[in-house]
XYZ file of C-alpha atoms in Angstrom:
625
model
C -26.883 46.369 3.864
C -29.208 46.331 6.901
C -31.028 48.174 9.353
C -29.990 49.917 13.134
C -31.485 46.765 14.391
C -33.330 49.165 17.097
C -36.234 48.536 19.021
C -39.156 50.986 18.685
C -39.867 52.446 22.120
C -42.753 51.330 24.364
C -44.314 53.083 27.303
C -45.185 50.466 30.664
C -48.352 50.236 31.760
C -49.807 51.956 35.093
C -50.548 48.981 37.166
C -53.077 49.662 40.031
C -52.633 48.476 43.942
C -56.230 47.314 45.062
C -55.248 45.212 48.399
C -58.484 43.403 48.226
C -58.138 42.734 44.695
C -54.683 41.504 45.119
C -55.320 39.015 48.657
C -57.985 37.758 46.103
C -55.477 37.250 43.417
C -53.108 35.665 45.229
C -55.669 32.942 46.917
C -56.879 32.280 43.822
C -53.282 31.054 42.292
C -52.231 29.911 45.766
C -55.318 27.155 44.997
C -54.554 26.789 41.484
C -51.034 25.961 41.894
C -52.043 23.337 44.641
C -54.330 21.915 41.709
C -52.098 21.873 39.275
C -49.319 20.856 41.059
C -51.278 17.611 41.715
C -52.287 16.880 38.139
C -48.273 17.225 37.028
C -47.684 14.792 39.598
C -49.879 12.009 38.358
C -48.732 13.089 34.647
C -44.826 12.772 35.572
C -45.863 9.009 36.597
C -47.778 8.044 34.107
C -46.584 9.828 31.273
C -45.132 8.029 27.898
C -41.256 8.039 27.167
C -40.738 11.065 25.498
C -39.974 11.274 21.515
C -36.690 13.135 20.434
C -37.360 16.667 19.971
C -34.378 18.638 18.233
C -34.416 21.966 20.018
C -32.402 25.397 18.877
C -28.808 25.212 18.700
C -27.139 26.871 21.829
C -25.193 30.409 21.528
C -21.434 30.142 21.140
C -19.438 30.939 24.136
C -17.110 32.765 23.119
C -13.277 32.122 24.782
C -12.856 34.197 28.172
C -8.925 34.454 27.492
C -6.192 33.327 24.561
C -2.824 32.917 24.458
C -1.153 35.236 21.835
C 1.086 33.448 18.993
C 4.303 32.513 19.189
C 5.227 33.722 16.032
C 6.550 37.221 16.141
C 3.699 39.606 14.868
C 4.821 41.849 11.546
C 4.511 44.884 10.937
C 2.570 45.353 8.029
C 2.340 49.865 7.552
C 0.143 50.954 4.718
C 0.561 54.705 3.239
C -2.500 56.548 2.145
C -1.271 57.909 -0.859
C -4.938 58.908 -2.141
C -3.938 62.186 -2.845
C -0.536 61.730 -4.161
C -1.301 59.581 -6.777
C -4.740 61.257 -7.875
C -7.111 59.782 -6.961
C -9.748 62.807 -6.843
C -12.764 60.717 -6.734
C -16.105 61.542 -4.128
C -18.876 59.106 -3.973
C -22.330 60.342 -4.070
C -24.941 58.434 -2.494
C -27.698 61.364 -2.428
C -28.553 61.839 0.974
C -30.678 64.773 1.300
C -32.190 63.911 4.809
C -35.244 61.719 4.118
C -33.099 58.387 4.490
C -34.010 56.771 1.863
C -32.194 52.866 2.109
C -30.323 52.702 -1.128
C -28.129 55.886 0.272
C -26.745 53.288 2.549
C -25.675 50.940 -0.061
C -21.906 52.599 -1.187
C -20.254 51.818 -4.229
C -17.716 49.646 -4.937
C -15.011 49.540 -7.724
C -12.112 47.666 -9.336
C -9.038 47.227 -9.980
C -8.083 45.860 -14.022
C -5.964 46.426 -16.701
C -8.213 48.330 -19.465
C -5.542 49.422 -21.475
C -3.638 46.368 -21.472
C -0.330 47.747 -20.643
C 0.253 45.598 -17.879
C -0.601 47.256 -14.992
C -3.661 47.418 -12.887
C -6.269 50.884 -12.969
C -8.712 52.082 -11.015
C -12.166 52.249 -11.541
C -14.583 53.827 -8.950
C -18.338 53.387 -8.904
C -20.455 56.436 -8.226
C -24.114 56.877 -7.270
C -26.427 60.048 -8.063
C -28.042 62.761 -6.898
C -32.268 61.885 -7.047
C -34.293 63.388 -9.344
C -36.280 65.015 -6.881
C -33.046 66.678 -5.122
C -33.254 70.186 -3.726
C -29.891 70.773 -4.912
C -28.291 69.525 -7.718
C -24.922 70.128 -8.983
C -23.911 71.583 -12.254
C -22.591 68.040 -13.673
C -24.163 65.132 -12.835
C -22.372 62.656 -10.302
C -20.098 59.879 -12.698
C -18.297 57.150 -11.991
C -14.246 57.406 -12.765
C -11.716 55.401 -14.450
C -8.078 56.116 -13.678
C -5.273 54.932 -15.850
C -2.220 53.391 -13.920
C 1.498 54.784 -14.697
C 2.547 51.754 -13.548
C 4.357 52.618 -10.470
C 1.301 53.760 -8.376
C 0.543 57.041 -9.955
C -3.427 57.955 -11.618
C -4.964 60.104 -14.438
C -8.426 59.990 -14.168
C -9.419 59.357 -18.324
C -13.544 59.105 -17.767
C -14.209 62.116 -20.158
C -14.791 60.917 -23.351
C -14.645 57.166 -22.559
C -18.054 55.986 -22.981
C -18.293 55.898 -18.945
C -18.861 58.798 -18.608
C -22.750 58.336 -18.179
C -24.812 59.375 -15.237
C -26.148 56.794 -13.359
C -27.448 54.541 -9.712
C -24.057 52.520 -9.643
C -23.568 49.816 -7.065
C -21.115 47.445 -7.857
C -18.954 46.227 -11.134
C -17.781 43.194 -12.814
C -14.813 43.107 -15.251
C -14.754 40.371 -17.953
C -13.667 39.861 -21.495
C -17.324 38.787 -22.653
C -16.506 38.639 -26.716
C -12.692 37.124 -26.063
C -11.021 40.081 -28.195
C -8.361 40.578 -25.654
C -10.350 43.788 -23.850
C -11.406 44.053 -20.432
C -15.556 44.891 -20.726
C -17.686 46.387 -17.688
C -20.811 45.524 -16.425
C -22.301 47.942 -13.930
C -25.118 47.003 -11.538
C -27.796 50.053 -10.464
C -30.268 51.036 -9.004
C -33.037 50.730 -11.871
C -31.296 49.866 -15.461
C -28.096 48.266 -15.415
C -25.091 48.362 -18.135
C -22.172 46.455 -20.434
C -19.889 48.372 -21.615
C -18.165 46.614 -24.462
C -14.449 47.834 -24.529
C -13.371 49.069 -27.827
C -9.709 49.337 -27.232
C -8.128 52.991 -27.235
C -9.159 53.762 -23.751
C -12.942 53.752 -25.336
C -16.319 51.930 -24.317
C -19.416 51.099 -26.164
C -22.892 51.084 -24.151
C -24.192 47.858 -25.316
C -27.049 46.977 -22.846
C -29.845 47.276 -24.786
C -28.777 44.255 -27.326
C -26.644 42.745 -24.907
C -30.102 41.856 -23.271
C -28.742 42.706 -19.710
C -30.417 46.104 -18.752
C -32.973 44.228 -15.469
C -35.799 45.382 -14.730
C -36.528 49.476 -14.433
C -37.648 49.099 -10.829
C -34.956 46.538 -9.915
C -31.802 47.515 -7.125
C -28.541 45.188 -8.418
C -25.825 45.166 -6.144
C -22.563 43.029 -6.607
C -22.372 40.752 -9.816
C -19.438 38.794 -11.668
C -18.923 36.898 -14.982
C -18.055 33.060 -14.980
C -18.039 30.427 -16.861
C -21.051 28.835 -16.161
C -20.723 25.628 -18.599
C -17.504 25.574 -19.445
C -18.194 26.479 -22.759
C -15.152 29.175 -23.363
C -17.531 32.654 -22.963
C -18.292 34.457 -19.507
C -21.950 34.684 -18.745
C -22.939 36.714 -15.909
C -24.544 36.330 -12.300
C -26.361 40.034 -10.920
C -27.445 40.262 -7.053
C -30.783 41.805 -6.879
C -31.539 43.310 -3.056
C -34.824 43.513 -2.257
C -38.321 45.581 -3.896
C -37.469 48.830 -3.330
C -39.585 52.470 -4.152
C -39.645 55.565 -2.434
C -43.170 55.545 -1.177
C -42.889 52.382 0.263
C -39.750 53.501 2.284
C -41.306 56.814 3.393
C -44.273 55.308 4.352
C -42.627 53.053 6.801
C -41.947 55.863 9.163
C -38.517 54.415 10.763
C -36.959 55.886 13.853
C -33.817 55.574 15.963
C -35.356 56.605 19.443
C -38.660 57.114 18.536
C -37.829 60.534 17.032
C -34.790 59.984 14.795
C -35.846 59.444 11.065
C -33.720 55.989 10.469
C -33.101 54.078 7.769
C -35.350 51.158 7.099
C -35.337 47.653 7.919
C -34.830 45.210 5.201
C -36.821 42.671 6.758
C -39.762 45.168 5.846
C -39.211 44.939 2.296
C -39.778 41.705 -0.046
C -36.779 40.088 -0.994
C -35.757 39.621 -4.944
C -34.356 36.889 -7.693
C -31.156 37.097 -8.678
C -30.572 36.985 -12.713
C -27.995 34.718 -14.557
C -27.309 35.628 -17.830
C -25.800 32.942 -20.168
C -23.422 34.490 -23.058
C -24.097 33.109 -26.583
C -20.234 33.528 -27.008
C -21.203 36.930 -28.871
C -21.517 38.723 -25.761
C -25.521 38.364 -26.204
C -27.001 37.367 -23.350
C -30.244 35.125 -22.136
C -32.070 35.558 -19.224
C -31.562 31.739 -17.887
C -32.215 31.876 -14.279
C -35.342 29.820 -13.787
C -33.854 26.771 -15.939
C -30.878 27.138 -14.182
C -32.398 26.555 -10.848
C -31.284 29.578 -9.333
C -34.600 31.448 -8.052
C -35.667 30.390 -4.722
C -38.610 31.278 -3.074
C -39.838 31.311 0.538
C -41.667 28.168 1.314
C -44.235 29.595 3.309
C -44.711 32.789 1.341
C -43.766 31.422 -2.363
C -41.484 35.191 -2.133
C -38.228 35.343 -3.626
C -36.170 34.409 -0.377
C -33.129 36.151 -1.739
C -31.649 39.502 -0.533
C -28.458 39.651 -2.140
C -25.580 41.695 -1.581
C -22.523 39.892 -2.195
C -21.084 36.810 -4.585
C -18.299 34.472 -5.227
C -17.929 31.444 -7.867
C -15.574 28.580 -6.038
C -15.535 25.388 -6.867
C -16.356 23.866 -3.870
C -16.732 19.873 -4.841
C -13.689 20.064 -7.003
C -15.837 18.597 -10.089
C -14.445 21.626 -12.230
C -17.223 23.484 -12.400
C -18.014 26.132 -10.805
C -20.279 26.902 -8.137
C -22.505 30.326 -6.390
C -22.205 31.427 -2.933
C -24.240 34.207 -2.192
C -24.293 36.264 1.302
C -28.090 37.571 1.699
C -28.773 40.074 4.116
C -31.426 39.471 7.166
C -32.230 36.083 5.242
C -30.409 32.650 5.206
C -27.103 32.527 2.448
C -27.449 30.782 -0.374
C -25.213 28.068 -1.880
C -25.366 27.351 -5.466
C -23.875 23.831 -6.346
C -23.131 23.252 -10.103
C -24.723 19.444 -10.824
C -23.375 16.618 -13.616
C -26.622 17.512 -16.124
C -26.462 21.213 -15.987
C -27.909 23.258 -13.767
C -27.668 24.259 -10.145
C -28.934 22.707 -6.554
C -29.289 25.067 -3.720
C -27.827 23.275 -0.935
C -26.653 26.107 1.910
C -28.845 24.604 4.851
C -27.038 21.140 4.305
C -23.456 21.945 3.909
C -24.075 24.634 6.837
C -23.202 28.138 5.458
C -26.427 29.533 5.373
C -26.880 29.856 8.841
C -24.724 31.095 12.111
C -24.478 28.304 14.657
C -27.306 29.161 16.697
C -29.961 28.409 13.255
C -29.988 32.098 13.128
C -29.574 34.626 9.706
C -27.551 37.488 9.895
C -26.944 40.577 7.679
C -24.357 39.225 5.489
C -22.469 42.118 3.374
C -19.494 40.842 1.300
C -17.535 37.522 1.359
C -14.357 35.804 -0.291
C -13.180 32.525 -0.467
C -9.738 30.793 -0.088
C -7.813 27.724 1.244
C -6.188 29.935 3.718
C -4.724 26.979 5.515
C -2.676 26.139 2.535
C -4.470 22.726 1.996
C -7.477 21.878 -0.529
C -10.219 22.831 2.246
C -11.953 26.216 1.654
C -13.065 28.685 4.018
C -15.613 31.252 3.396
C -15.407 34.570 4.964
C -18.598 36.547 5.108
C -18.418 40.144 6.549
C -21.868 40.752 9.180
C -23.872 43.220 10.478
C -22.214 44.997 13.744
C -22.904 43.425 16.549
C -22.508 40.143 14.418
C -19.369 38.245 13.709
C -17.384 37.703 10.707
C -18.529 34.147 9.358
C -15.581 31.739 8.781
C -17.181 28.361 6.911
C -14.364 25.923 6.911
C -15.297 22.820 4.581
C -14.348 19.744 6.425
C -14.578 17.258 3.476
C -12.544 18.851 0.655
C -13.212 17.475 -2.922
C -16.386 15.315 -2.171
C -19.530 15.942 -4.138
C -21.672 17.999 -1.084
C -19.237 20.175 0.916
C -20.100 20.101 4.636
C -18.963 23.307 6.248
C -18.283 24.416 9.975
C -18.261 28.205 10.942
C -14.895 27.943 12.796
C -15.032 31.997 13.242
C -14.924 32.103 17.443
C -12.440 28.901 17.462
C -9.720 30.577 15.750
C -9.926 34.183 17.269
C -11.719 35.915 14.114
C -15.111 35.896 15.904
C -14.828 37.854 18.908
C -12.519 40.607 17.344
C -14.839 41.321 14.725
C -18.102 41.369 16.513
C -18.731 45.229 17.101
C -18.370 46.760 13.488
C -20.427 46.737 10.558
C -18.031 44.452 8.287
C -18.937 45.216 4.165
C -15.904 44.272 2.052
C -14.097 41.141 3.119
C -11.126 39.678 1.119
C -8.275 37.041 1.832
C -4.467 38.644 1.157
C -1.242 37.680 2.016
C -0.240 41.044 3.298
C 3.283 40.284 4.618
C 3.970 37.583 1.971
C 4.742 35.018 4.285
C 2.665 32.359 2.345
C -0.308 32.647 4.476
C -3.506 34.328 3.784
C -4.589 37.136 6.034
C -8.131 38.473 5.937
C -8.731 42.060 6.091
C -12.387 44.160 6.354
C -13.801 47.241 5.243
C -16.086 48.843 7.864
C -18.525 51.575 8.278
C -22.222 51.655 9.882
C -25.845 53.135 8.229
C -26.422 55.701 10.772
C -24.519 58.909 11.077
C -26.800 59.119 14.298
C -25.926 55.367 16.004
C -23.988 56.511 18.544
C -27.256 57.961 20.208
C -29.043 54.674 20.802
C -26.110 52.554 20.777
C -22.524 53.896 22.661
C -20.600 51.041 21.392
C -21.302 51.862 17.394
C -19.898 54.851 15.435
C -20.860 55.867 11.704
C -16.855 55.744 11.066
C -15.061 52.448 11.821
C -11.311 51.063 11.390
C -10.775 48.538 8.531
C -9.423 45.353 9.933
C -6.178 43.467 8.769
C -5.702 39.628 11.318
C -3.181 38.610 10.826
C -2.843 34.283 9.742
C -0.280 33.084 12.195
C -1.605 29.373 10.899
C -3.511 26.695 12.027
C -0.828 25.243 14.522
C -1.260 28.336 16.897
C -4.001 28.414 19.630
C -5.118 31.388 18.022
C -5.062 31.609 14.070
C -5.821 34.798 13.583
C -4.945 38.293 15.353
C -6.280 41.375 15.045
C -3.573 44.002 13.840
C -3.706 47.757 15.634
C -2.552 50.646 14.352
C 1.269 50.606 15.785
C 1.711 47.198 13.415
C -0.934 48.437 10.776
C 0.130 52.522 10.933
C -2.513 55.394 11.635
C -3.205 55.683 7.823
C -4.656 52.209 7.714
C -6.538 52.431 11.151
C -8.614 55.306 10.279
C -12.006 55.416 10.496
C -14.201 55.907 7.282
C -17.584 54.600 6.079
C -16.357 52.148 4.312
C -18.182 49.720 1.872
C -16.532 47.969 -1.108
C -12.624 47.061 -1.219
C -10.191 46.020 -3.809
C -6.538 44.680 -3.930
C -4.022 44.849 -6.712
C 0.002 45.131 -6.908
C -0.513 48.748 -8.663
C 3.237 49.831 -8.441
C 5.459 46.590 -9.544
C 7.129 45.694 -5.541
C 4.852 42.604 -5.231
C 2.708 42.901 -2.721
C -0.821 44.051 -2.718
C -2.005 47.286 -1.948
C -5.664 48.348 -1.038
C -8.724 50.537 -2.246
C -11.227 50.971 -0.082
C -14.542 52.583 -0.821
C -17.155 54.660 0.899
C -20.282 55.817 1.172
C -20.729 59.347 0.395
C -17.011 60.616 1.046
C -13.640 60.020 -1.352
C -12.357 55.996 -1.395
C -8.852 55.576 0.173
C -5.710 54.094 -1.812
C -3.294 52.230 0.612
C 0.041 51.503 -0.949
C 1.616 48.102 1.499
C 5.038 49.364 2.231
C 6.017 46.306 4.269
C 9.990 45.818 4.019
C 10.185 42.060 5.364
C 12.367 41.216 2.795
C 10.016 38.039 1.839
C 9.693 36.781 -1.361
C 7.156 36.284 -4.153
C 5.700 35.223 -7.234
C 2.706 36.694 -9.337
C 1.129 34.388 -11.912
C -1.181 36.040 -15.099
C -2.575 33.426 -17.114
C -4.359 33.528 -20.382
C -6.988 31.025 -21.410
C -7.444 29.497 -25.448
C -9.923 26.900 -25.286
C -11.434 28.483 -21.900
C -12.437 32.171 -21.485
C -9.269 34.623 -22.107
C -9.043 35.817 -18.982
C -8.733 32.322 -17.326
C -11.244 33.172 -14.824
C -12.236 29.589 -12.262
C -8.576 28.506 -13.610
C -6.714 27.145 -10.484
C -3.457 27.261 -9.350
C -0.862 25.350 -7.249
C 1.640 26.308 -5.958
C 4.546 23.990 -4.655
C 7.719 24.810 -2.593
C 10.949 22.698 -2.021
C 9.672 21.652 1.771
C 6.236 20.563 0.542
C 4.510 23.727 1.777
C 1.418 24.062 -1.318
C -0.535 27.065 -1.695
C -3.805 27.765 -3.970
C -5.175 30.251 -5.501
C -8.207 30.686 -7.975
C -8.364 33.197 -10.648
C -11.297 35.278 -9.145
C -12.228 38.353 -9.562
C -15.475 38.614 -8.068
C -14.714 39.236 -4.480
C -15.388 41.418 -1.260
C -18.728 43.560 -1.497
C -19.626 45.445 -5.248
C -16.231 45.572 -6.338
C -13.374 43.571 -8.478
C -9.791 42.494 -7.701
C -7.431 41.946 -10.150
C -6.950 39.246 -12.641
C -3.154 37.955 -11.981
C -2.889 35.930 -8.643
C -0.022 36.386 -5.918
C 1.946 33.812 -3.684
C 4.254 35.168 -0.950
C 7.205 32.791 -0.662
C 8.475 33.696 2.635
C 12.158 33.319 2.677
C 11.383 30.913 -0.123
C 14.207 31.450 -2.861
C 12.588 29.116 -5.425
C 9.630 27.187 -6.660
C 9.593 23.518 -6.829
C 6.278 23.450 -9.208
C 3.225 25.668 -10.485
C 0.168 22.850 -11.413
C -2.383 24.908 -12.752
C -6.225 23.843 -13.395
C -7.844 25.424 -16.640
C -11.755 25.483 -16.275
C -13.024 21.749 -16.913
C -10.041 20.467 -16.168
C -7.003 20.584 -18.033
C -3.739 20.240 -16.320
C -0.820 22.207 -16.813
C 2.410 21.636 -15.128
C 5.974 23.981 -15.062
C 8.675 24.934 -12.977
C 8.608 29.105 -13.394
C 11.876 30.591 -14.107
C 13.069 32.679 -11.183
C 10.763 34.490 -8.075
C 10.079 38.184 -7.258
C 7.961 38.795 -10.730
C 5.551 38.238 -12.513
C 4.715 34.874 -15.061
C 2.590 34.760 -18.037
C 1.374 31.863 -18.521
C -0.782 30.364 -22.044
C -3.029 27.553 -21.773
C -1.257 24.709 -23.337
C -2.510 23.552 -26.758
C -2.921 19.970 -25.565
C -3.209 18.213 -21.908
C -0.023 18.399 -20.022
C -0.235 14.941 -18.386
């Protein structure tokens, strides 16, 4: 989340015409720059040979014209069935008028299977009205869980659930933190956080207070995930904190659009915060172990926490089986956690190059996700910017060695330049059409209901994005999908914030939630008819957590095309996709192989038994060699 990035507005100075004064003035320098003129002669001749001075990187030019693909461009239509399937949800973010900078923030959400019926619900994540509201409503603001029929269709089961608790919420993480086959909740606030330990029967237990996980009172947590941080079989938890955050302070800063406009404030005007990462004692009691971990960093030149987190991801980016942190910050440089040998974590973004754009500059990162798009063992990182800021694409261009060295590739292969005008929050990879390649779509929305005043080119509504991967052989990689390929449904504008994907109706591909600030979310049901094929892939871990999450997977077809995925959850901006991972096939009939990865590891090899559904898959009892 960031600021209007305006200027505040200054008045010129009067300057007075004295023609005496001035033929003085001008004799003077005229003399002056004879002088010195002179002395920069006898310098240039006798000066030393310079030392090398490394000077700021250069903007990016970005490409004056491309060539389109030469693939034929799919169309991809997405339904808004919000209504339809009832979804009845409205976000409250408590905007009474004195724009206060967490009403900026959104919530996010999730997509899981809470019942364990096999398909994928809805959870949204709601805010609050303040305490010191002028009007409040009857019943406090609540998040809502919706239980999937299976073929797309909601019934919103919060009363009564344990959820049903009023609250700040941000963002979510789903995990099975005791390993008793339920999928628990962790919500992150504004002030105390909570677990939620699921009890089975549609019911959850409020367990923060000996769960040890609650933060600090005065704390602002944005998106968070479990992992497994030491391979030890038990999910602890990573929390984003934002930045130091109170109403006085904010008032007192007195931000304006025009000099007039009350505006929301600047997050370079507030002190940045730690991050937490809680490690799980396997009885889902948790330990605050974030200094031994090596995860707070502070400013060098102000020893203040440098962080000013807003979204997170756990690859593994040196392929050592272990995972690792990326985290976007906002305003400040990103921040790249990599797991070491001993234990631990190195913060390392400067040297592999992702926590910077090319020019040395930060930007207001928002959400991010991670995947070998290109269908080869190097990752990219997407990370969704500020408007007026491009999407980051981090390519690593040494897959598998022990410090990744990444290259934002974003204006190369046509993402930049398409996404530079809107405010990009969620970001996740998805193979839309199912054609085996991963396309990267964006949820958008700005701060400022009032932007388009000071800025023409900015509205508080913005289009998601869907480009389109027409692969790495094409001039450009990626295109930008409009509404006649996309339908009007998907193209319209919203505030958007956190986004989720999940196949919530059976048909194989993945449809889309999108959230918002302050307004209803938006359920998009992919009706592509291609007639490509697929294969979904839900795995269940023994000796590693149950819900196999860092497990990776391989995917192998008969013309050596491989594709991998990574059992992830913790994606996009506040919010949760689901558990089982999908592969489109194309006009693949069959598999040749699935090699999958447990967490530290262990190999598992099969040939699945038919396409166009879904595998379960156990972790084997011993290695699969």
């Amino acid at each position: 989340m960031a600021d209007s990035r305006q200027p505040d507005v200054e008045q010129s100075e009067e300057i007075q015409n004295d023609e005496v004064v001035g033929r003085a003035i001008r004799w003077s320098l005229a003399v002056f720059v004879l002088l010195a003129t002179a002395a920069a002669g006898v310098w240039w001749l006798s000066r030393p040979a310079p030392a090398p001075v490394a000077g700021p990187a250069a903007k990016t030019a970005l490409p004056e014209a491309r060539s389109g693909p030469r693939l034929e461009i799919p169309n991809i239509p997405f339904t808004d069935i919000t209504t339809a399937a009832g979804i009845d949800f409205i976000h409250q973010n408590g905007a009474e008028g004195e724009k206060l900078l967490p009403e900026t923030m959104g919530g996010g959400g999730a997509f899981f299977d809470f019942d364990n019926d096999g398909d994928q619900d809805l959870l949204c994540i709601n805010s609050s009205v303040w305490p010191w509201a002028r009007n409040k409503p009857a019943q406090p603001p609540l998040s809502a869980l919706y239980a999937n029929d299976g073929t797309g269709r909601f019934t919103n089961v919060t009363g009564g659930s344990g959820l049903d608790v009023p609250m700040y919420g941000n963002g979510v993480a789903c995990g099975d933190v005791d390993n008793d086959g339920d999928v628990d909740l962790f919500i992150s606030c504004l002030g105390a956080n909570h677990l939620f330990l699921n009890s089975g029967n549609g019911k959850f237990q409020d367990i923060t207070a000996q769960a040890g996980v609650a933060g600090e009172e005065s704390a602002w947590s944005t998106s968070c995930g479990f992992f497994d941080v030491e391979n030890d079989g038990d999910l602890d938890l990573f929390v984003c904190n934002y930045i130091q955050w109170d109403r006085e302070t904010d008032q007192g800063m007195n931000f304006t659009l025009d000099g007039q406009l009350r505006a929301y404030g600047r997050p370079t005007d507030f002190k940045g915060a730690f991050p937490v990462l809680y490690l799980n004692d396997g009885k889902a009691g948790f330990r605050d172990a974030s200094v031994d971990l090596g995860i707070q960093v502070r400013d060098p030149n102000t020893g203040a926490p440098l962080s000013k987190s807003l979204g997170v991801t756990f690859p593994d980016l040196n392929a050592d089986g272990r995972p690792d942190i990326m985290v976007a910050n906002d305003t400040v440089q990103n921040l790249l956690f990599l797991s070491q040998p001993g234990g631990g974590f190195q913060e390392v973004a400067a040297g592999s190059g992702v926590a910077f754009d090319n020019a040395g500059a930060a930007r207001g990162a928002m959400g991010l996700d991670f995947a070998s798009f290109r269908n080869s063992p190097a990752v990219g990182i997407a990370i969704g910017n500020f408007a007026t800021e491009m999407t980051a694409l981090y390519v690593c261009q040494n897959p598998g060695m022990t410090m990744p060295v990444f290259r934002d590739e974003a204006v190369s292969n046509g993402i930049g330049p398409v996404t530079r005008t809107d405010l990009k929050f969620g970001v996740l990879f998805v193979d839309a059409d199912l054609d085996g390649r991963l396309d990267l779509f964006e949820n958008n929305g700005h701060l400022e209901a009032d932007i388009s005043i000071v800025q023409s080119s900015q509205r508080y509504e913005q289009p998601p994005h869907l480009l389109w991967n027409c692969g790495p052989e094409e001039e450009t990689e990626f295109v930008m999908l409009g509404e006649q390929k996309t339908s009007a449904d998907f193209a319209r504008r919203m505030v958007g914030r956190g986004a989720t994907m999940a196949d919530i109706d059976g048909d194989g591909d993945l449809d889309l939630a999108l959230f918002a600030s302050g307004a209803r979310p938006r359920l998009l049901r992919n009706d592509q008819q291609l007639g490509h094929h697929w294969l979904r892939i839900r795995l269940q871990g023994k000796t590693v957590n149950r819900d196999a999450i860092g497990t990776q997977v391989e995917l192998v077809l008969a013309d050596g095309t491989r594709q991998f995925r990574t059992v992830m959850p913790t994606r996009s901006y506040q919010s949760q996709v689901e558990l089982p991972v999908s592969f489109g096939l194309g006009n693949h009939t069959n598999v040749q192989e699935l090699r999958i990865t447990w967490p530290g590891g262990q190999q598992q090899t099969l040939i699945p038994d038919g396409i166009d559904r879904i595998v379960d898959i156990v972790q084997a009892d011993t290695q699969n060699k």
